Coordinates of N, CA and C and ligand atoms in Angstrom, one line a residue:
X3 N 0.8 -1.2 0.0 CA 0.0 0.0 0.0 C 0.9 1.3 0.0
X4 N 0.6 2.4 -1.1 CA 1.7 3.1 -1.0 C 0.6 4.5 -0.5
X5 N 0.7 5.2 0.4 CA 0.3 6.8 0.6 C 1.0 8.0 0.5
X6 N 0.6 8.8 0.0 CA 0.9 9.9 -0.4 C 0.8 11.0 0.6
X7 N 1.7 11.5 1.2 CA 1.6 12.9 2.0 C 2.1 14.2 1.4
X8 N 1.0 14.9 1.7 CA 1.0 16.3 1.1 C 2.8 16.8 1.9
X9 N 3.7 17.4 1.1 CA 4.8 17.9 1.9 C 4.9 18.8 1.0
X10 N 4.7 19.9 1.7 CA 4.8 21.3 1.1 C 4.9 22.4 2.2
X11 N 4.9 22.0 3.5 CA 4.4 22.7 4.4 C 4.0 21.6 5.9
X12 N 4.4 22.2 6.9 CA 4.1 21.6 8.2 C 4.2 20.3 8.6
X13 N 3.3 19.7 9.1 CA 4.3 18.3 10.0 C 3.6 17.2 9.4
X14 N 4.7 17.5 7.9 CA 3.9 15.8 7.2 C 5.0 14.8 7.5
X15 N 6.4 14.9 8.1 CA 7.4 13.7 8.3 C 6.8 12.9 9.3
X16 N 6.1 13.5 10.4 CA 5.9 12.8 11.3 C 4.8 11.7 10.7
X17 N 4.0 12.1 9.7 CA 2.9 10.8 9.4 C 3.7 10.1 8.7
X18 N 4.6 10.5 8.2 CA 4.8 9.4 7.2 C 6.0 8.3 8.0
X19 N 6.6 8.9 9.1 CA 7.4 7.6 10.0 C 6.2 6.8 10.9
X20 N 4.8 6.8 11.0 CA 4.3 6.5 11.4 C 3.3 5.9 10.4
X21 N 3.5 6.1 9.2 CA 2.8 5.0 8.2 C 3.8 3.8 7.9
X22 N 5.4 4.3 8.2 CA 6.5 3.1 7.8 C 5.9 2.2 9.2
X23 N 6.0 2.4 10.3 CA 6.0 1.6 11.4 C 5.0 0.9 11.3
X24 N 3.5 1.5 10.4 CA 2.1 0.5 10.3 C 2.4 -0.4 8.9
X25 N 3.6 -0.1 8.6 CA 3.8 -1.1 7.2 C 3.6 -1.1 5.8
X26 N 2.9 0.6 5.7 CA 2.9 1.3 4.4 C 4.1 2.1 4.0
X27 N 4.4 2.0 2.5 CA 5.1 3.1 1.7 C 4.5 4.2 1.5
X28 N 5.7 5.3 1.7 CA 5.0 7.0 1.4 C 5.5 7.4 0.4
X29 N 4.8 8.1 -0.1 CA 5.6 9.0 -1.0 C 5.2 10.6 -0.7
X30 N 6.2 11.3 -1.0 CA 6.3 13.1 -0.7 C 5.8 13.7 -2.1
X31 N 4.4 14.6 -2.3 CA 4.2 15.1 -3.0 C 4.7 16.6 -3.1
X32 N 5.8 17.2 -3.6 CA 6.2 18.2 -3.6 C 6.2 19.0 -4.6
X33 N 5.8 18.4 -5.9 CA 5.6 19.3 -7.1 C 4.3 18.6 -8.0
X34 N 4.0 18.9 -8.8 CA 3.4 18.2 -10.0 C 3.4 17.0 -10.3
X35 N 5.0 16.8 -10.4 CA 5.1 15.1 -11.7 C 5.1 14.2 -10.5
X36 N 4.6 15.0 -9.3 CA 5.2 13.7 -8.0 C 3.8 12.8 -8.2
X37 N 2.6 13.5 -8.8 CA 0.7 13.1 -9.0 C 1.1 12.0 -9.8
X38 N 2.3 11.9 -10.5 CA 2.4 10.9 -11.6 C 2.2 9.3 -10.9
X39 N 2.8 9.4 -9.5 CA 3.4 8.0 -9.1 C 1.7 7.3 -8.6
X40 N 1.9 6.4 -8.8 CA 0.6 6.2 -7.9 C 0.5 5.8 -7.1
X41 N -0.7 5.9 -6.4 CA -0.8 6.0 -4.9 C -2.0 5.7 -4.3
X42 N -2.4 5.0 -3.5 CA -4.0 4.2 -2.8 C -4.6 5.8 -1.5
X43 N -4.0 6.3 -1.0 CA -4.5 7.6 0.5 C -3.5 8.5 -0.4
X44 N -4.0 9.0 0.8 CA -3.5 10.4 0.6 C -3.2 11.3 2.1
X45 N -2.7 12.0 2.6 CA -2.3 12.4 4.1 C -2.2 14.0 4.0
X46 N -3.3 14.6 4.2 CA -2.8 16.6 4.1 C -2.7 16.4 5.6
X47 N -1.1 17.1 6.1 CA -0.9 17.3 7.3 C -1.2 18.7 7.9
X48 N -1.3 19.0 8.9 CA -1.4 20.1 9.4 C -0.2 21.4 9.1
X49 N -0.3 22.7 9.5 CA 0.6 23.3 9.4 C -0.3 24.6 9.2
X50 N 0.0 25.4 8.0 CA -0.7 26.9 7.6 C -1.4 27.1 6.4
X51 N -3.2 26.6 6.6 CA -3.6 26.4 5.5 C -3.4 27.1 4.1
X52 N -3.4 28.6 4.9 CA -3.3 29.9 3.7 C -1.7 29.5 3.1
X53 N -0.8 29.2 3.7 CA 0.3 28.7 2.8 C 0.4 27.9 1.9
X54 N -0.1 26.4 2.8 CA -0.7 25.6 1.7 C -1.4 25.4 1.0
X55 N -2.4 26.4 0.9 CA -3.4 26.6 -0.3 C -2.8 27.3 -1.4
X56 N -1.8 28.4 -0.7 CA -1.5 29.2 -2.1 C -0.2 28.3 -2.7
X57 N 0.4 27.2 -2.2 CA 1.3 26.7 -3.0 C 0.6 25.7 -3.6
X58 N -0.4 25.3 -3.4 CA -0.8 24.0 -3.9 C -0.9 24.8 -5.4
X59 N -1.8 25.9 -5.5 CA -2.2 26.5 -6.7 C -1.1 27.1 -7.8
X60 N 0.0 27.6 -6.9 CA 1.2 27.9 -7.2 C 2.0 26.6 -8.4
X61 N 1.8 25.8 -7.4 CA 2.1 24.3 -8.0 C 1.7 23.6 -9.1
X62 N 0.5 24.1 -9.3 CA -0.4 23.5 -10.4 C -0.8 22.2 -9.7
X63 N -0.9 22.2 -8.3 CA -1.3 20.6 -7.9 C -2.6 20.4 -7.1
X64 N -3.5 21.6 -7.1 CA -4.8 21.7 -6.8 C -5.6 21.7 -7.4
X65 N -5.9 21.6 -8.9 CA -7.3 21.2 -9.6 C -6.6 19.5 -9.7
X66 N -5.6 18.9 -9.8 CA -5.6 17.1 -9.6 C -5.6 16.9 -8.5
X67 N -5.3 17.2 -7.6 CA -6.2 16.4 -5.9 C -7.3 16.8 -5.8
X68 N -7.7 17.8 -6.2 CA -9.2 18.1 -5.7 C -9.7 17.2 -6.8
X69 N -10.1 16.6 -7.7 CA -10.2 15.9 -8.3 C -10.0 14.4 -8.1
X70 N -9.2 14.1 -8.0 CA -8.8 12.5 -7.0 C -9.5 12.8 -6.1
X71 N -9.2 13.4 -5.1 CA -10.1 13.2 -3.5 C -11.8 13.6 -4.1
X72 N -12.3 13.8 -5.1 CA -14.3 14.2 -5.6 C -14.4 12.4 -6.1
X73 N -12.8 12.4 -6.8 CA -12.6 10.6 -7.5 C -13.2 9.4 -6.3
X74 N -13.1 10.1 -5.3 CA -12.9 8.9 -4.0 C -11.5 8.5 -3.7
X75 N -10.7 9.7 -4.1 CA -9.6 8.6 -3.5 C -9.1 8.9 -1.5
X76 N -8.8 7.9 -0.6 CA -9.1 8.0 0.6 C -8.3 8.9 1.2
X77 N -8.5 9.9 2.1 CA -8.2 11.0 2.3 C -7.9 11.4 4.1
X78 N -6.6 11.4 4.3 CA -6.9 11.7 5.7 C -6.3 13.1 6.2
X79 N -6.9 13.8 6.8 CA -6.3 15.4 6.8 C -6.9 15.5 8.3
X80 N -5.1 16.4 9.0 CA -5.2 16.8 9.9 C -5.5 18.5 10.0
X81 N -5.8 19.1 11.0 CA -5.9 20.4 11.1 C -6.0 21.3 9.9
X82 N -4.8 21.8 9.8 CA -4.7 22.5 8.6 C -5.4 22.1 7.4
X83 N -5.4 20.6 6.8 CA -5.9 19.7 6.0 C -7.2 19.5 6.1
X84 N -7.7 19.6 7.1 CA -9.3 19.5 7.7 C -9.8 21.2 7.0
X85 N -9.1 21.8 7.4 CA -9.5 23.3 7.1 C -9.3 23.6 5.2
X86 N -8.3 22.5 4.6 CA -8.1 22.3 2.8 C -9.8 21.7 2.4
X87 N -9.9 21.1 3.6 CA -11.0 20.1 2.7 C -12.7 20.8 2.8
X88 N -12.8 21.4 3.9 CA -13.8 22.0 4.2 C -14.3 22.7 2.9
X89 N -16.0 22.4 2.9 CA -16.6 23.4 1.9 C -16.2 24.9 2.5
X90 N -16.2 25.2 3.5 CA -16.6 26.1 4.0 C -16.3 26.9 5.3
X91 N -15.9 28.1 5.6 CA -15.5 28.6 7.3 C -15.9 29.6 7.3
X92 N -16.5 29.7 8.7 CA -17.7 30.8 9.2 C -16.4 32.5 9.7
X93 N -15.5 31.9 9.9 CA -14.6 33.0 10.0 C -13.4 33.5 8.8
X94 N -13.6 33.0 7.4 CA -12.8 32.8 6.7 C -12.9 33.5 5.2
X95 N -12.8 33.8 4.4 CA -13.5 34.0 3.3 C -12.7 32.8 2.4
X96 N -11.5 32.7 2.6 CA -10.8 31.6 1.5 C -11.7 30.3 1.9
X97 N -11.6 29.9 1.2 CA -12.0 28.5 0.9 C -11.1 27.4 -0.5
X98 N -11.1 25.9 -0.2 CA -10.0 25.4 -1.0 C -10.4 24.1 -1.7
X99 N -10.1 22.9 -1.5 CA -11.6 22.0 -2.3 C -12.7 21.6 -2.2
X100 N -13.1 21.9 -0.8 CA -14.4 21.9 -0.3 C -15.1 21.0 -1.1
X101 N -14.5 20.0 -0.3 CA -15.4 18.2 -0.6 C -16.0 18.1 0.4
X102 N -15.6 18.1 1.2 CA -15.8 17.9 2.6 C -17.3 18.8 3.2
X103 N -18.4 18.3 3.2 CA -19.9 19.3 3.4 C -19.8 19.7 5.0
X104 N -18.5 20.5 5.8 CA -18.9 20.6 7.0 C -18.5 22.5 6.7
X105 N -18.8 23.0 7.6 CA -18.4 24.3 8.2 C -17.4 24.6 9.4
X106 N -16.0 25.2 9.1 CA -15.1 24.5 10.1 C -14.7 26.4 10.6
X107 N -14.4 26.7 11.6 CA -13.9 27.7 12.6 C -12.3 27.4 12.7
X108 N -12.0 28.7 12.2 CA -10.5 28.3 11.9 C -10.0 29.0 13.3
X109 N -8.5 28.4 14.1 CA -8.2 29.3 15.3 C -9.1 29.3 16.1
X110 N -10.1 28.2 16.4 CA -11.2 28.2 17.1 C -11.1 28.4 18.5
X111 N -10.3 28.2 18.8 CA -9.8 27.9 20.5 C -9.1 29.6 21.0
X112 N -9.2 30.5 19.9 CA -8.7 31.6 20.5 C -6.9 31.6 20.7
X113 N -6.6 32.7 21.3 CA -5.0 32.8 21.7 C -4.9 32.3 22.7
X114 N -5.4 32.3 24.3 CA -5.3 31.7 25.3 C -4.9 30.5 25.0
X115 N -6.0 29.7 24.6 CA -6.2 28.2 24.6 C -5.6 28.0 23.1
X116 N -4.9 28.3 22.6 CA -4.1 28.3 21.2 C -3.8 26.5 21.2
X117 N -3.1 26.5 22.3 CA -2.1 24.7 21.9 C -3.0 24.0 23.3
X118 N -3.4 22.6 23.6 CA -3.5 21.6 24.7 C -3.9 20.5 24.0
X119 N -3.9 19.3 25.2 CA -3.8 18.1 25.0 C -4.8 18.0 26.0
X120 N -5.7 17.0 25.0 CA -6.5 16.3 26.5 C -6.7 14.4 25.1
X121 N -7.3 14.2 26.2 CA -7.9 12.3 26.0 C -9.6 12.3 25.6
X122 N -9.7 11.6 24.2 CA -11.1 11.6 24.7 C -11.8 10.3 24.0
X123 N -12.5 10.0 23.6 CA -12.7 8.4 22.7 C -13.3 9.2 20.6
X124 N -13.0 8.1 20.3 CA -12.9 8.2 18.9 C -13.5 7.8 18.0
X125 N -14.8 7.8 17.8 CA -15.2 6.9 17.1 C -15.6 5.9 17.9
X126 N -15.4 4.5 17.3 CA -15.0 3.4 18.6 C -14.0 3.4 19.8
X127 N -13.1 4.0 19.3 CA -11.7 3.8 20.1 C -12.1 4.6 21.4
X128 N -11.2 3.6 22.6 CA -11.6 4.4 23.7 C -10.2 5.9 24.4
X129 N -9.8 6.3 24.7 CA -8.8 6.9 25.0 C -7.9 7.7 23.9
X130 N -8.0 8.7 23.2 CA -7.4 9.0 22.2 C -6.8 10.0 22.3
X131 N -5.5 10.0 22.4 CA -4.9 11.3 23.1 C -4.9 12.4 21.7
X132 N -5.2 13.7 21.9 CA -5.5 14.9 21.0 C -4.4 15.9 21.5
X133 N -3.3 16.2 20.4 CA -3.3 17.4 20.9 C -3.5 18.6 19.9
X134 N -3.9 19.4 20.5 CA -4.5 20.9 19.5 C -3.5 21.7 19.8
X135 N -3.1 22.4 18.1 CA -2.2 23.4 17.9 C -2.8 24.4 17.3
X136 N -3.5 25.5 17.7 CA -4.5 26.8 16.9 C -5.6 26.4 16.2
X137 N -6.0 25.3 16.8 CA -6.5 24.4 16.1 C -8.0 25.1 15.3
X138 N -8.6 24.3 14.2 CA -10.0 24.8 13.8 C -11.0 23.8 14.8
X139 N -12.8 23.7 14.4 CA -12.9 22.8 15.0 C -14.3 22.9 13.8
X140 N -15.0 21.9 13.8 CA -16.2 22.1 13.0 C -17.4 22.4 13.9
X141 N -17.6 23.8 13.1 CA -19.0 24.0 13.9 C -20.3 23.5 13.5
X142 N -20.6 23.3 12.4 CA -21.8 22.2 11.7 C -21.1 21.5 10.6
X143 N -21.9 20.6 10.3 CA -21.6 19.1 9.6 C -23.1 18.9 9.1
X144 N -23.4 18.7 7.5 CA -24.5 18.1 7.0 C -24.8 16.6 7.7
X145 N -25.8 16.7 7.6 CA -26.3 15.0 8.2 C -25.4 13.8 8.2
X146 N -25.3 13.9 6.7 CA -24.4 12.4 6.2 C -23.3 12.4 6.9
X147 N -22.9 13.1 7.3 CA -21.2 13.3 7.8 C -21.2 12.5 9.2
X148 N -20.5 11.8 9.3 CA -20.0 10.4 10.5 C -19.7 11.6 11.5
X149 N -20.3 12.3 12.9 CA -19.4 12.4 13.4 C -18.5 11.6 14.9
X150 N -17.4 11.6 14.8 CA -16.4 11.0 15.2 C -15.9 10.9 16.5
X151 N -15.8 12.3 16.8 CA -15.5 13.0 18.5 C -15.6 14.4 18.2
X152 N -15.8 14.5 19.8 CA -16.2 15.7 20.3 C -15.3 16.4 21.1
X153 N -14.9 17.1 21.6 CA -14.3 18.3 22.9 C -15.3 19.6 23.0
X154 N -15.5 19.2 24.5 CA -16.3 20.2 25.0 C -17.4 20.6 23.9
X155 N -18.6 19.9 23.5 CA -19.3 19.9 22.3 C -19.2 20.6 20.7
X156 N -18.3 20.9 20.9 CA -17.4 20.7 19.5 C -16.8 19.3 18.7
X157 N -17.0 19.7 17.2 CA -17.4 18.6 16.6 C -15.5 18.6 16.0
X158 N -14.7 17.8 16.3 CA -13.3 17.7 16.2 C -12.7 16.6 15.1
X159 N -13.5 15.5 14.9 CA -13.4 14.4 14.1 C -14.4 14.1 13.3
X160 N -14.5 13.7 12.0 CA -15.3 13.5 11.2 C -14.9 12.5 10.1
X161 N -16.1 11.7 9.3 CA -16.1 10.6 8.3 C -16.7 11.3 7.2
X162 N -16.4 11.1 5.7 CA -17.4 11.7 5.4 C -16.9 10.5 4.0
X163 N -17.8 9.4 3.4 CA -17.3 8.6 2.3 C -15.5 8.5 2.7
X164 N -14.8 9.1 1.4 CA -13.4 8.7 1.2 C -12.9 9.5 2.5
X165 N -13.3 10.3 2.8 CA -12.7 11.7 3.8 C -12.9 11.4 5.4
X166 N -11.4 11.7 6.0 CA -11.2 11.2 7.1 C -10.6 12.4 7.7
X167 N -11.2 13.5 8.4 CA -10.8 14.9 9.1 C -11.2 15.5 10.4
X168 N -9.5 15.2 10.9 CA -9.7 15.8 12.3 C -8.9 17.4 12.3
X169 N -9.2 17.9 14.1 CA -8.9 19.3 14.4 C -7.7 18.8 15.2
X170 N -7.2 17.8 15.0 CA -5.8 17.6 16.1 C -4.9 17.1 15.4
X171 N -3.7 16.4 16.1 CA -2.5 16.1 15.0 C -2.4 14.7 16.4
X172 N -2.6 13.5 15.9 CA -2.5 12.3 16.2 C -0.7 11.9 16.0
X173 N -0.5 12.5 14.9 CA 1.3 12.4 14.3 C 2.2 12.9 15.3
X174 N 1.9 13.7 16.7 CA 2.6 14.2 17.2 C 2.1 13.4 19.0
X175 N 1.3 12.3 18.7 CA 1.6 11.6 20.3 C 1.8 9.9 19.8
X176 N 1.8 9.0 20.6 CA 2.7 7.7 19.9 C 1.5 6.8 20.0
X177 N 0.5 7.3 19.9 CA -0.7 6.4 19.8 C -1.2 6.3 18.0
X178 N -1.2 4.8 17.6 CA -1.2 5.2 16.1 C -2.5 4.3 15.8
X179 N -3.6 4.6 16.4 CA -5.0 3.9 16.1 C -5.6 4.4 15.1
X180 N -5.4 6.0 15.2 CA -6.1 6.7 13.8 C -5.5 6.6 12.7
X181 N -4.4 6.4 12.8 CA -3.3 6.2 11.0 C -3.9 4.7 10.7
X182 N -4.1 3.6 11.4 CA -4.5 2.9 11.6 C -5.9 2.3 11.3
X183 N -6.9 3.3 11.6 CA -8.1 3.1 11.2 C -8.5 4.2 9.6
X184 N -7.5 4.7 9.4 CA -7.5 5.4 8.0 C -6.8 4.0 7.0
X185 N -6.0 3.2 7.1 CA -5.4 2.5 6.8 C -6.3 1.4 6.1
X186 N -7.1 1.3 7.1 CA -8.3 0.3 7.2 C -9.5 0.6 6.2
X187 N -9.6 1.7 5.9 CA -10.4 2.3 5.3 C -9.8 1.8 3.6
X188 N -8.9 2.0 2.8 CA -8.3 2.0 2.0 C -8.3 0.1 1.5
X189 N -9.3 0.4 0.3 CA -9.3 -1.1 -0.2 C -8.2 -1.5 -0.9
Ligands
LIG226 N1 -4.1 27.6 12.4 C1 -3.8 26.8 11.2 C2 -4.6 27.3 10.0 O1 -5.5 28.0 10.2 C3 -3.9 25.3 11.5 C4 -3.0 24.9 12.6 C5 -2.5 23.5 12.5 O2 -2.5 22.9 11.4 N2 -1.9 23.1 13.6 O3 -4.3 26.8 9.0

């Protein structure tokens, strides 16, 4: 199984030493001809959406993922990536492939509460350690949309078909259930 991590920006090394330890091959998409290789997932990591949005386009490598991921192809995005895929943000005017039918709050947590860690369950999973870095969080979600987990009734995790998006970075504690259950997803 080979996955593809978005690396253009922010903390895509950490998924990808944590896809080698679950037994998958990565590959770094950094330009154009990188779309060429093929590839079963896909991984947008967190970091600075507005950065990453304007290199993607910069790149010429945002009308073919956005495309692949409308294709179904399986999709797991953290923070910043959660905020690529969103149709939509109540505090935002950019918007970027908006597959994803939720409404997400970018910097939701304010300056105070900018970064923390707490535990919460996941889906099935019981104990899932989270930690948030400026994080967004979704404030509505159309029906269809799986949701996942919650903090403090905030909607933080989500399913949606191919699309797998949270408001935390799972890549930065050593619990690897969620790379894991994205993994699983991927026929
Ligand atoms: N605050 C960032 C943004 O708006 C997301 C932060 C993150 O990915 N840790 O894009």
């Amino acid at each position: 199984m080979k996955i593809a991590v978005l690396a253009l920006q922010g903390a895509f090394l950490e998924h990808e030493i944590i896809m080698q330890k679950l037994g998958a091959d990565c590959i770094e998409l950094r330009k154009r001809e990188d779309l060429a290789e093929p590839f079963d997932g896909l991984i947008l990591p967190g970091g600075e959406s507005t950065a990453q949005g304007k290199l993607l386009r910069e790149l010429d490598m945002f009308d073919p993922l956005r495309e692949r991921i409308r294709d179904g192809l399986p999709v797991f995005a953290t923070c910043a990536g959660l905020i690529l895929l969103a149709e939509r943000s109540s505090n935002d005017t950019r918007n970027y492939f908006q597959t994803l039918p939720v409404t997400v709050r970018r910097n939701a947590y304010g300056r105070q509460l900018g970064s923390f860690h707490t535990v919460k369950d996941f889906g099935g999973m019981k104990d899932i350690p989270m930690t948030f870095i400026r994080a967004p969080y979704i404030e509505s979600a159309r029906d269809d949309v799986e949701i996942l987990a919650k903090t403090d009734g905030n909607i933080v995790g989500v399913r949606y078909q191919n699309q797998l998006a949270i408001s935390f970075h799972p890549e930065l504690d050593t619990d690897m259930r969620i790379h894991q259950y994205f993994l699983s997803f991927i026929s």
